[in-house]
Amino acid sequence: MGHTNWLNDEEMQAWIAFISAATLVDRELDQQLKEDMGLSHLQYTILMTLNRAESGALRMTELAERLINSKSGLTYQIGQMEKAGLVTRRQCEWSKSGVLAEITDEGRATLERAAPGHVEAVREIFIDVLSPEERKAMADGLGRVRDRIAERKQGGTCW
Amino acid sequence: MGHTNWLNDEEMQAWIAFISAATLVDRELDQQLKEDMGLSHLQYTILMTLNRAESGALRMTELAERLINSKSGLTYQIGQMEKAGLVTRRQCEWSKSGVLAEITDEGRATLERAAPGHVEAVREIFIDVLSPEERKAMADGLGRVRDRIAERKQGGTCW
DNA sequence: ATCTCCTTGTTCAAATTTGAACTCAATAGT
DNA sequence: ACTATTGAGTTCAAATTTGAACAAGGAGAT
């Protein structure tokens, strides 16, 4: 346990770029969606995720895990979106304690209207700014970063 | 203005990996710091930023910009940290309307105690998971992503 | 000096997020 | 069947974040 093993320049640049790009990108998309359609990035992602799921519905926990969101946070957001008519709550067929969040027709319509602008923004601030090689590095490297953290979450017995 | 120009698989993987890694990494560091030292990632970053600045002080606006945080959010956080004795507010010498946030000795001490664990965590979940080439791609590519967004902010005349 | 206009930082209410406590259903053990 | 554990969602209070409105200080023009 010597002293802090500080990041060197090369490492620091990668780290700082990652952290600040992440913050800026998220903020940017949030604004774009909010101005365009009055949706938060989280709400857009919820709609997208539900829309892709077969039958357009997912259990709350499943949804929370995919979105990397706390359970209570999801309860709140689904509540908001239900008020807005974008999703409905439905009881899970095979489990009385389960709840399904389901996208509504209005939800799908909203998503369709929001998608073009959103995807365009994603291209403009992220995809198009990167070379194919860099995109591959993102997919591979950051995919590994994500999986590593996700694993240790359930692994439980860390340390 | 045809229909949505969806991301293809290659693009989607890079995008998803980026977004989810960013969320997970931030969450992870926040937890690590909170458990270890009772600091949020934001608070750690504030201390770090002030510590590096000459004289250990920065103006509120300057600090907010570097941290990519809203002004009011920073006012709040500096308030919290002032209560905790980690920073002080001081009037800017050459401008009566300016306020300097300055790190205290206790702040520096806290930072020193927090740094080893934090840096270790950063290495473990990010740096060490990437190859040197991937880190270069992060620094270059994401650096460009960051700069682009930062530019358009002040550029004002987008489009 | 006076009148604007821009910048600083704060305040305030509202929206969101978090984590712990809680309810009720599902499951395992006896 | 009976009890203890675990799992799913919600509720609640507290912490944080956001954006708009605001007070005050500079800076420039007249």
CSV table of C-alpha atoms (C1' of nucleotides) in Angstrom, one decimal:
chain,number,residue,atom,x,y,z
A,1,MET,CA,0.0,0.0,0.0
A,2,GLY,CA,2.5,2.6,-1.1
A,3,HIS,CA,1.2,6.0,-2.3
A,4,THR,CA,-1.4,6.8,-4.9
A,5,ASN,CA,-0.6,5.3,-8.2
A,6,TRP,CA,-1.7,8.4,-10.2
A,7,LEU,CA,-2.8,8.2,-13.8
A,8,ASN,CA,-0.1,9.3,-16.3
A,9,ASP,CA,-0.8,11.7,-19.1
A,10,GLU,CA,-1.9,9.1,-21.6
A,11,GLU,CA,-4.3,7.5,-19.1
A,12,MET,CA,-5.6,10.8,-17.8
A,13,GLN,CA,-6.5,12.0,-21.2
A,14,ALA,CA,-8.5,8.9,-21.9
A,15,TRP,CA,-10.3,9.2,-18.6
A,16,ILE,CA,-11.0,12.9,-18.7
A,17,ALA,CA,-12.3,12.6,-22.3
A,18,PHE,CA,-14.6,9.8,-21.4
A,19,ILE,CA,-16.1,11.4,-18.3
A,20,SER,CA,-16.6,14.8,-19.9
A,21,ALA,CA,-17.9,13.5,-23.2
A,22,ALA,CA,-20.4,11.3,-21.3
A,23,THR,CA,-21.7,14.3,-19.3
A,24,LEU,CA,-21.9,16.6,-22.3
A,25,VAL,CA,-23.5,14.0,-24.6
A,26,ASP,CA,-26.2,13.1,-22.0
A,27,ARG,CA,-27.0,16.8,-21.3
A,28,GLU,CA,-27.1,17.5,-25.0
A,29,LEU,CA,-29.5,14.7,-25.9
A,30,ASP,CA,-31.7,15.6,-22.9
A,31,GLN,CA,-32.0,19.1,-24.1
A,32,GLN,CA,-32.7,18.2,-27.7
A,33,LEU,CA,-35.4,15.7,-26.7
A,34,LYS,CA,-37.0,18.1,-24.2
A,35,GLU,CA,-37.1,21.0,-26.7
A,36,ASP,CA,-38.3,18.9,-29.5
A,37,MET,CA,-40.8,16.6,-27.8
A,38,GLY,CA,-40.9,17.4,-24.1
A,39,LEU,CA,-39.3,14.0,-23.3
A,40,SER,CA,-36.4,13.4,-21.1
A,41,HIS,CA,-33.6,11.1,-22.4
A,42,LEU,CA,-34.7,8.6,-19.8
A,43,GLN,CA,-38.3,8.6,-21.0
A,44,TYR,CA,-37.2,8.2,-24.5
A,45,THR,CA,-35.1,5.3,-23.6
A,46,ILE,CA,-38.0,3.7,-21.7
A,47,LEU,CA,-40.3,4.1,-24.7
A,48,MET,CA,-37.6,2.6,-27.0
A,49,THR,CA,-36.9,-0.3,-24.7
A,50,LEU,CA,-40.6,-1.2,-24.3
A,51,ASN,CA,-41.2,-0.8,-28.0
A,52,ARG,CA,-38.5,-3.3,-28.8
A,53,ALA,CA,-39.7,-5.8,-26.3
A,54,GLU,CA,-42.2,-8.3,-27.7
A,55,SER,CA,-45.8,-7.4,-26.8
A,56,GLY,CA,-44.4,-3.9,-26.0
A,57,ALA,CA,-44.3,-4.7,-22.3
A,58,LEU,CA,-41.7,-5.5,-19.6
A,59,ARG,CA,-41.7,-6.1,-15.9
A,60,MET,CA,-40.7,-3.2,-13.8
A,61,THR,CA,-37.6,-4.9,-12.4
A,62,GLU,CA,-36.5,-6.1,-15.8
A,63,LEU,CA,-36.9,-2.6,-17.2
A,64,ALA,CA,-35.1,-1.0,-14.2
A,65,GLU,CA,-32.1,-3.3,-14.7
A,66,ARG,CA,-31.9,-2.7,-18.4
A,67,LEU,CA,-32.0,1.0,-17.9
A,68,ILE,CA,-29.6,0.9,-15.0
A,69,ASN,CA,-32.1,2.8,-12.8
A,70,SER,CA,-33.1,2.4,-9.2
A,71,LYS,CA,-36.5,0.7,-8.7
A,72,SER,CA,-38.1,3.6,-7.0
A,73,GLY,CA,-36.8,5.9,-9.7
A,74,LEU,CA,-38.5,3.8,-12.3
A,75,THR,CA,-41.7,3.7,-10.3
A,76,TYR,CA,-41.7,7.5,-10.4
A,77,GLN,CA,-41.0,7.8,-14.1
A,78,ILE,CA,-43.5,5.2,-15.1
A,79,GLY,CA,-46.0,7.1,-13.0
A,80,GLN,CA,-45.2,10.3,-14.9
A,81,MET,CA,-45.4,8.6,-18.2
A,82,GLU,CA,-48.7,7.0,-17.3
A,83,LYS,CA,-50.2,10.4,-16.5
A,84,ALA,CA,-48.9,11.5,-19.9
A,85,GLY,CA,-50.6,8.6,-21.6
A,86,LEU,CA,-47.4,7.1,-22.9
A,87,VAL,CA,-47.5,3.8,-21.0
A,88,THR,CA,-49.9,1.7,-19.0
A,89,ARG,CA,-49.5,-0.5,-16.0
A,90,ARG,CA,-50.9,-4.1,-16.3
A,91,GLN,CA,-50.7,-7.0,-13.9
A,92,CYS,CA,-48.4,-9.8,-14.9
A,93,GLU,CA,-50.3,-12.8,-16.0
A,94,TRP,CA,-48.4,-15.5,-14.2
A,95,SER,CA,-47.5,-13.6,-11.1
A,96,LYS,CA,-49.9,-11.5,-9.0
A,97,SER,CA,-47.0,-9.5,-7.5
A,98,GLY,CA,-45.6,-8.6,-10.9
A,99,VAL,CA,-46.3,-5.5,-12.8
A,100,LEU,CA,-45.9,-4.9,-16.5
A,101,ALA,CA,-45.2,-1.6,-18.0
A,102,GLU,CA,-46.7,-1.4,-21.5
A,103,ILE,CA,-46.3,1.2,-24.2
A,104,THR,CA,-49.5,2.6,-25.5
A,105,ASP,CA,-50.4,3.6,-29.0
A,106,GLU,CA,-49.8,7.2,-28.1
A,107,GLY,CA,-46.5,6.1,-26.7
A,108,ARG,CA,-45.6,4.5,-30.0
A,109,ALA,CA,-46.7,7.6,-31.9
A,110,THR,CA,-44.6,9.8,-29.7
A,111,LEU,CA,-41.6,7.6,-30.2
A,112,GLU,CA,-42.0,7.7,-33.9
A,113,ARG,CA,-42.2,11.4,-33.9
A,114,ALA,CA,-39.2,11.7,-31.6
A,115,ALA,CA,-36.9,9.2,-33.2
A,116,PRO,CA,-35.8,11.1,-36.3
A,117,GLY,CA,-34.5,14.1,-34.4
A,118,HIS,CA,-32.9,12.0,-31.7
A,119,VAL,CA,-31.1,9.7,-34.0
A,120,GLU,CA,-29.9,12.6,-36.0
A,121,ALA,CA,-28.6,14.2,-32.9
A,122,VAL,CA,-26.8,11.0,-31.9
A,123,ARG,CA,-25.1,10.9,-35.3
A,124,GLU,CA,-24.2,14.5,-35.2
A,125,ILE,CA,-22.6,14.6,-31.8
A,126,PHE,CA,-21.3,11.1,-31.5
A,127,ILE,CA,-21.3,8.6,-34.4
A,128,ASP,CA,-20.2,10.9,-37.1
A,129,VAL,CA,-17.4,12.4,-35.0
A,130,LEU,CA,-15.8,9.0,-34.7
A,131,SER,CA,-13.8,7.0,-37.2
A,132,PRO,CA,-14.9,3.4,-37.7
A,133,GLU,CA,-11.9,2.2,-35.8
A,134,GLU,CA,-12.7,4.4,-32.9
A,135,ARG,CA,-16.3,3.2,-32.9
A,136,LYS,CA,-15.0,-0.3,-32.8
A,137,ALA,CA,-12.8,0.6,-29.8
A,138,MET,CA,-15.9,2.0,-28.1
A,139,ALA,CA,-17.9,-1.1,-28.8
A,140,ASP,CA,-15.2,-3.5,-27.7
A,141,GLY,CA,-13.5,-1.5,-24.9
A,142,LEU,CA,-16.5,0.1,-23.4
A,143,GLY,CA,-18.5,-3.0,-23.8
A,144,ARG,CA,-15.9,-4.8,-21.7
A,145,VAL,CA,-16.0,-1.9,-19.1
A,146,ARG,CA,-19.8,-2.3,-18.9
A,147,ASP,CA,-19.8,-6.0,-18.6
A,148,ARG,CA,-17.1,-6.0,-16.0
A,149,ILE,CA,-19.1,-3.7,-13.8
A,150,ALA,CA,-22.4,-5.5,-14.5
A,151,GLU,CA,-20.8,-8.8,-13.5
A,152,ARG,CA,-19.4,-7.7,-10.2
A,153,LYS,CA,-22.9,-6.3,-9.3
A,154,GLN,CA,-24.5,-9.8,-9.2
A,155,GLY,CA,-21.3,-11.6,-8.4
A,156,GLY,CA,-21.9,-10.3,-5.0
A,157,THR,CA,-18.9,-11.8,-3.4
A,158,CYS,CA,-16.6,-9.0,-4.3
A,159,TRP,CA,-13.5,-9.1,-2.0
B,1,MET,CA,-36.2,14.6,-44.9
B,2,GLY,CA,-36.9,10.9,-45.6
B,3,HIS,CA,-37.5,8.5,-42.7
B,4,THR,CA,-35.3,7.9,-39.7
B,5,ASN,CA,-31.8,7.0,-40.6
B,6,TRP,CA,-31.4,4.4,-37.9
B,7,LEU,CA,-28.1,3.3,-36.6
B,8,ASN,CA,-26.8,0.1,-38.0
B,9,ASP,CA,-25.5,-2.7,-35.8
B,10,GLU,CA,-21.9,-1.5,-35.7
B,11,GLU,CA,-23.0,2.0,-34.8
B,12,MET,CA,-25.5,0.8,-32.3
B,13,GLN,CA,-23.0,-1.3,-30.4
B,14,ALA,CA,-20.6,1.6,-30.1
B,15,TRP,CA,-23.4,3.9,-29.0
B,16,ILE,CA,-25.0,1.5,-26.5
B,17,ALA,CA,-21.7,0.6,-25.0
B,18,PHE,CA,-20.8,4.2,-24.5
B,19,ILE,CA,-24.0,5.2,-22.9
B,20,SER,CA,-24.3,2.2,-20.6
B,21,ALA,CA,-20.6,2.2,-19.6
B,22,ALA,CA,-20.9,5.9,-18.8
B,23,THR,CA,-23.9,5.4,-16.5
B,24,LEU,CA,-22.4,2.4,-14.8
B,25,VAL,CA,-18.9,3.9,-14.3
B,26,ASP,CA,-20.4,7.1,-12.7
B,27,ARG,CA,-22.6,5.1,-10.4
B,28,GLU,CA,-19.8,2.9,-9.4
B,29,LEU,CA,-17.4,5.7,-8.6
B,30,ASP,CA,-20.1,7.5,-6.7
B,31,GLN,CA,-20.7,4.5,-4.5
B,32,GLN,CA,-17.1,3.8,-3.9
B,33,LEU,CA,-16.4,7.4,-2.8
B,34,LYS,CA,-19.5,7.6,-0.7
B,35,GLU,CA,-18.8,4.4,1.1
B,36,ASP,CA,-15.1,5.2,1.5
B,37,MET,CA,-15.2,8.8,2.4
B,38,GLY,CA,-18.8,10.1,2.3
B,39,LEU,CA,-18.0,12.2,-0.8
B,40,SER,CA,-20.0,12.3,-4.0
B,41,HIS,CA,-18.1,12.0,-7.2
B,42,LEU,CA,-19.0,15.6,-7.9
B,43,GLN,CA,-17.6,16.7,-4.6
B,44,TYR,CA,-14.4,14.8,-5.2
B,45,THR,CA,-14.1,16.4,-8.6
B,46,ILE,CA,-14.6,19.8,-7.1
B,47,LEU,CA,-11.9,19.3,-4.6
B,48,MET,CA,-9.6,17.9,-7.2
B,49,THR,CA,-10.2,20.9,-9.5
B,50,LEU,CA,-9.7,23.5,-6.8
B,51,ASN,CA,-6.6,21.7,-5.6
B,52,ARG,CA,-5.0,21.9,-9.0
B,53,ALA,CA,-5.8,25.5,-9.5
B,54,GLU,CA,-3.1,27.8,-8.4
B,55,SER,CA,-3.8,29.3,-5.0
B,56,GLY,CA,-6.4,26.5,-4.6
B,57,ALA,CA,-9.3,28.8,-5.6
B,58,LEU,CA,-11.5,29.4,-8.6
B,59,ARG,CA,-14.4,31.6,-9.4
B,60,MET,CA,-17.8,30.0,-9.2
B,61,THR,CA,-18.6,30.4,-12.9
B,62,GLU,CA,-15.2,29.1,-14.0
B,63,LEU,CA,-15.6,26.1,-11.7
B,64,ALA,CA,-19.2,25.4,-13.0
B,65,GLU,CA,-17.9,25.5,-16.6
B,66,ARG,CA,-15.1,23.1,-16.0
B,67,LEU,CA,-17.3,20.7,-14.1
B,68,ILE,CA,-20.1,21.1,-16.7
B,69,ASN,CA,-22.6,21.9,-14.0
B,70,SER,CA,-25.4,24.4,-13.7
B,71,LYS,CA,-24.6,27.5,-11.8
B,72,SER,CA,-27.3,27.0,-9.2
B,73,GLY,CA,-26.2,23.4,-8.8
B,74,LEU,CA,-22.8,24.5,-8.0
B,75,THR,CA,-24.0,27.1,-5.5
B,76,TYR,CA,-25.8,24.3,-3.7
B,77,GLN,CA,-22.8,21.9,-3.7
B,78,ILE,CA,-20.4,24.6,-2.5
B,79,GLY,CA,-22.8,25.4,0.2
B,80,GLN,CA,-22.8,21.8,1.4
B,81,MET,CA,-19.1,21.5,1.2
B,82,GLU,CA,-18.7,24.7,3.1
B,83,LYS,CA,-20.8,23.4,5.9
B,84,ALA,CA,-18.6,20.3,5.9
B,85,GLY,CA,-15.5,22.5,6.1
B,86,LEU,CA,-14.0,21.4,2.8
B,87,VAL,CA,-14.1,24.7,1.1
B,88,THR,CA,-14.5,28.4,1.9
B,89,ARG,CA,-16.1,31.2,0.0
B,90,ARG,CA,-14.0,34.4,-0.5
B,91,GLN,CA,-14.6,37.6,-2.4
B,92,CYS,CA,-12.8,38.0,-5.6
B,93,GLU,CA,-10.1,40.7,-5.2
B,94,TRP,CA,-10.6,42.5,-8.5
B,95,SER,CA,-14.4,42.2,-8.7
B,96,LYS,CA,-17.0,42.8,-6.0
B,97,SER,CA,-19.5,40.6,-7.7
B,98,GLY,CA,-17.1,37.7,-8.1
B,99,VAL,CA,-16.9,34.8,-5.6
B,100,LEU,CA,-14.0,32.5,-5.2
B,101,ALA,CA,-14.4,29.0,-3.9
B,102,GLU,CA,-11.2,27.9,-2.1
B,103,ILE,CA,-10.2,24.5,-0.8
B,104,THR,CA,-9.4,24.4,2.9
B,105,ASP,CA,-6.7,22.4,4.6
B,106,GLU,CA,-9.3,20.0,5.7
B,107,GLY,CA,-10.4,19.8,2.1
B,108,ARG,CA,-6.9,19.0,1.0
B,109,ALA,CA,-6.5,16.4,3.7
B,110,THR,CA,-9.8,14.8,2.7
B,111,LEU,CA,-8.7,14.7,-0.9
B,112,GLU,CA,-5.4,13.0,0.0
B,113,ARG,CA,-7.2,10.3,1.9
B,114,ALA,CA,-9.8,9.8,-0.8
B,115,ALA,CA,-7.4,9.8,-3.8
B,116,PRO,CA,-5.8,6.4,-3.4
B,117,GLY,CA,-9.1,4.5,-3.3
B,118,HIS,CA,-10.6,6.6,-6.1
B,119,VAL,CA,-7.7,6.2,-8.5
B,120,GLU,CA,-7.5,2.6,-7.8
B,121,ALA,CA,-11.2,2.2,-8.6
B,122,VAL,CA,-10.7,4.2,-11.9
B,123,ARG,CA,-7.9,1.9,-12.9
B,124,GLU,CA,-9.9,-1.2,-12.0
B,125,ILE,CA,-13.1,-0.4,-13.8
B,126,PHE,CA,-11.8,1.7,-16.7
B,127,ILE,CA,-8.1,2.1,-17.4
B,128,ASP,CA,-7.0,-1.5,-16.8
B,129,VAL,CA,-9.9,-2.9,-18.8
B,130,LEU,CA,-8.8,-1.1,-22.0
B,131,SER,CA,-5.8,-1.7,-24.2
B,132,PRO,CA,-3.4,1.2,-25.0
B,133,GLU,CA,-4.9,1.5,-28.4
B,134,GLU,CA,-8.4,1.7,-27.0
B,135,ARG,CA,-7.4,4.3,-24.6
B,136,LYS,CA,-6.0,6.3,-27.4
B,137,ALA,CA,-9.2,6.0,-29.2
B,138,MET,CA,-11.0,7.3,-26.1
B,139,ALA,CA,-8.7,10.2,-25.8
B,140,ASP,CA,-8.8,11.2,-29.4
B,141,GLY,CA,-12.4,10.3,-30.4
B,142,LEU,CA,-14.1,11.2,-27.2
B,143,GLY,CA,-11.9,14.3,-26.9
B,144,ARG,CA,-13.3,15.4,-30.3
B,145,VAL,CA,-16.8,14.6,-29.2
B,146,ARG,CA,-16.4,16.7,-26.1
B,147,ASP,CA,-14.8,19.6,-28.0
B,148,ARG,CA,-17.5,19.6,-30.6
B,149,ILE,CA,-20.3,19.9,-28.1
B,150,ALA,CA,-18.4,22.5,-26.0
B,151,GLU,CA,-17.8,24.6,-29.1
B,152,ARG,CA,-21.4,24.7,-30.3
B,153,LYS,CA,-22.4,25.8,-26.8
B,154,GLN,CA,-20.6,29.1,-27.1
B,155,GLY,CA,-20.7,29.3,-30.9
B,156,GLY,CA,-24.4,30.1,-30.4
B,157,THR,CA,-25.1,30.3,-34.1
B,158,CYS,CA,-25.6,26.7,-34.6
B,159,TRP,CA,-27.1,25.9,-38.0
C,1,DA,C1',-23.5,61.2,-14.4
C,2,DT,C1',-27.0,58.4,-16.5
C,3,DC,C1',-29.0,54.9,-19.1
C,4,DT,C1',-28.6,50.3,-21.1
C,5,DC,C1',-26.9,45.8,-21.5
C,6,DC,C1',-24.3,41.9,-20.1
C,7,DT,C1',-22.2,39.1,-16.3
C,8,DT,C1',-22.2,37.0,-11.4
C,9,DG,C1',-23.9,34.5,-8.2
C,10,DT,C1',-27.9,33.4,-5.4
C,11,DT,C1',-32.7,32.3,-4.4
C,12,DC,C1',-36.8,29.9,-5.0
C,13,DA,C1',-40.2,26.4,-6.3
C,14,DA,C1',-40.7,22.3,-8.9
C,15,DA,C1',-38.9,18.0,-10.8
C,16,DT,C1',-36.2,14.2,-10.1
C,17,DT,C1',-33.3,10.8,-7.7
C,18,DT,C1',-32.0,8.0,-3.9
C,19,DG,C1',-32.2,4.7,-0.2
C,20,DA,C1',-34.6,2.8,3.5
C,21,DA,C1',-38.9,1.0,5.2
C,22,DC,C1',-42.9,-1.3,4.0
C,23,DT,C1',-46.6,-4.5,1.8
C,24,DC,C1',-47.8,-8.4,-0.3
C,25,DA,C1',-46.9,-12.5,-3.2
C,26,DA,C1',-43.9,-16.5,-4.2
C,27,DT,C1',-40.8,-20.0,-2.5
C,28,DA,C1',-38.5,-23.2,0.5
C,29,DG,C1',-38.2,-25.9,4.6
C,30,DT,C1',-40.4,-28.5,8.1
D,1,DA,C1',-50.6,-26.4,6.5
D,2,DC,C1',-47.2,-23.2,8.8
D,3,DT,C1',-43.4,-20.5,9.2
D,4,DA,C1',-39.3,-18.1,7.5
D,5,DT,C1',-37.0,-16.1,3.5
D,6,DT,C1',-36.7,-14.0,-0.5
D,7,DG,C1',-38.5,-11.1,-4.4
D,8,DA,C1',-41.5,-7.4,-6.6
D,9,DG,C1',-43.2,-2.8,-6.4
D,10,DT,C1',-44.4,1.0,-3.9
D,11,DT,C1',-44.2,4.7,-0.5
D,12,DC,C1',-41.9,8.1,1.9
D,13,DA,C1',-38.7,11.6,3.4
D,14,DA,C1',-34.4,13.6,2.4
D,15,DA,C1',-30.9,15.0,-1.0
D,16,DT,C1',-30.0,16.8,-5.3
D,17,DT,C1',-30.7,19.0,-9.8
D,18,DT,C1',-32.9,22.2,-12.8
D,19,DG,C1',-34.4,26.5,-14.7
D,20,DA,C1',-36.5,30.8,-14.2
D,21,DA,C1',-36.5,35.0,-11.6
D,22,DC,C1',-33.8,38.1,-9.1
D,23,DA,C1',-30.3,41.5,-7.0
D,24,DA,C1',-25.9,43.8,-7.9
D,25,DG,C1',-21.7,44.7,-10.1
D,26,DG,C1',-19.1,45.9,-14.4
D,27,DA,C1',-18.7,48.1,-19.0
D,28,DG,C1',-19.9,51.0,-22.8
D,29,DA,C1',-22.3,54.7,-24.9
D,30,DT,C1',-24.3,59.3,-24.5
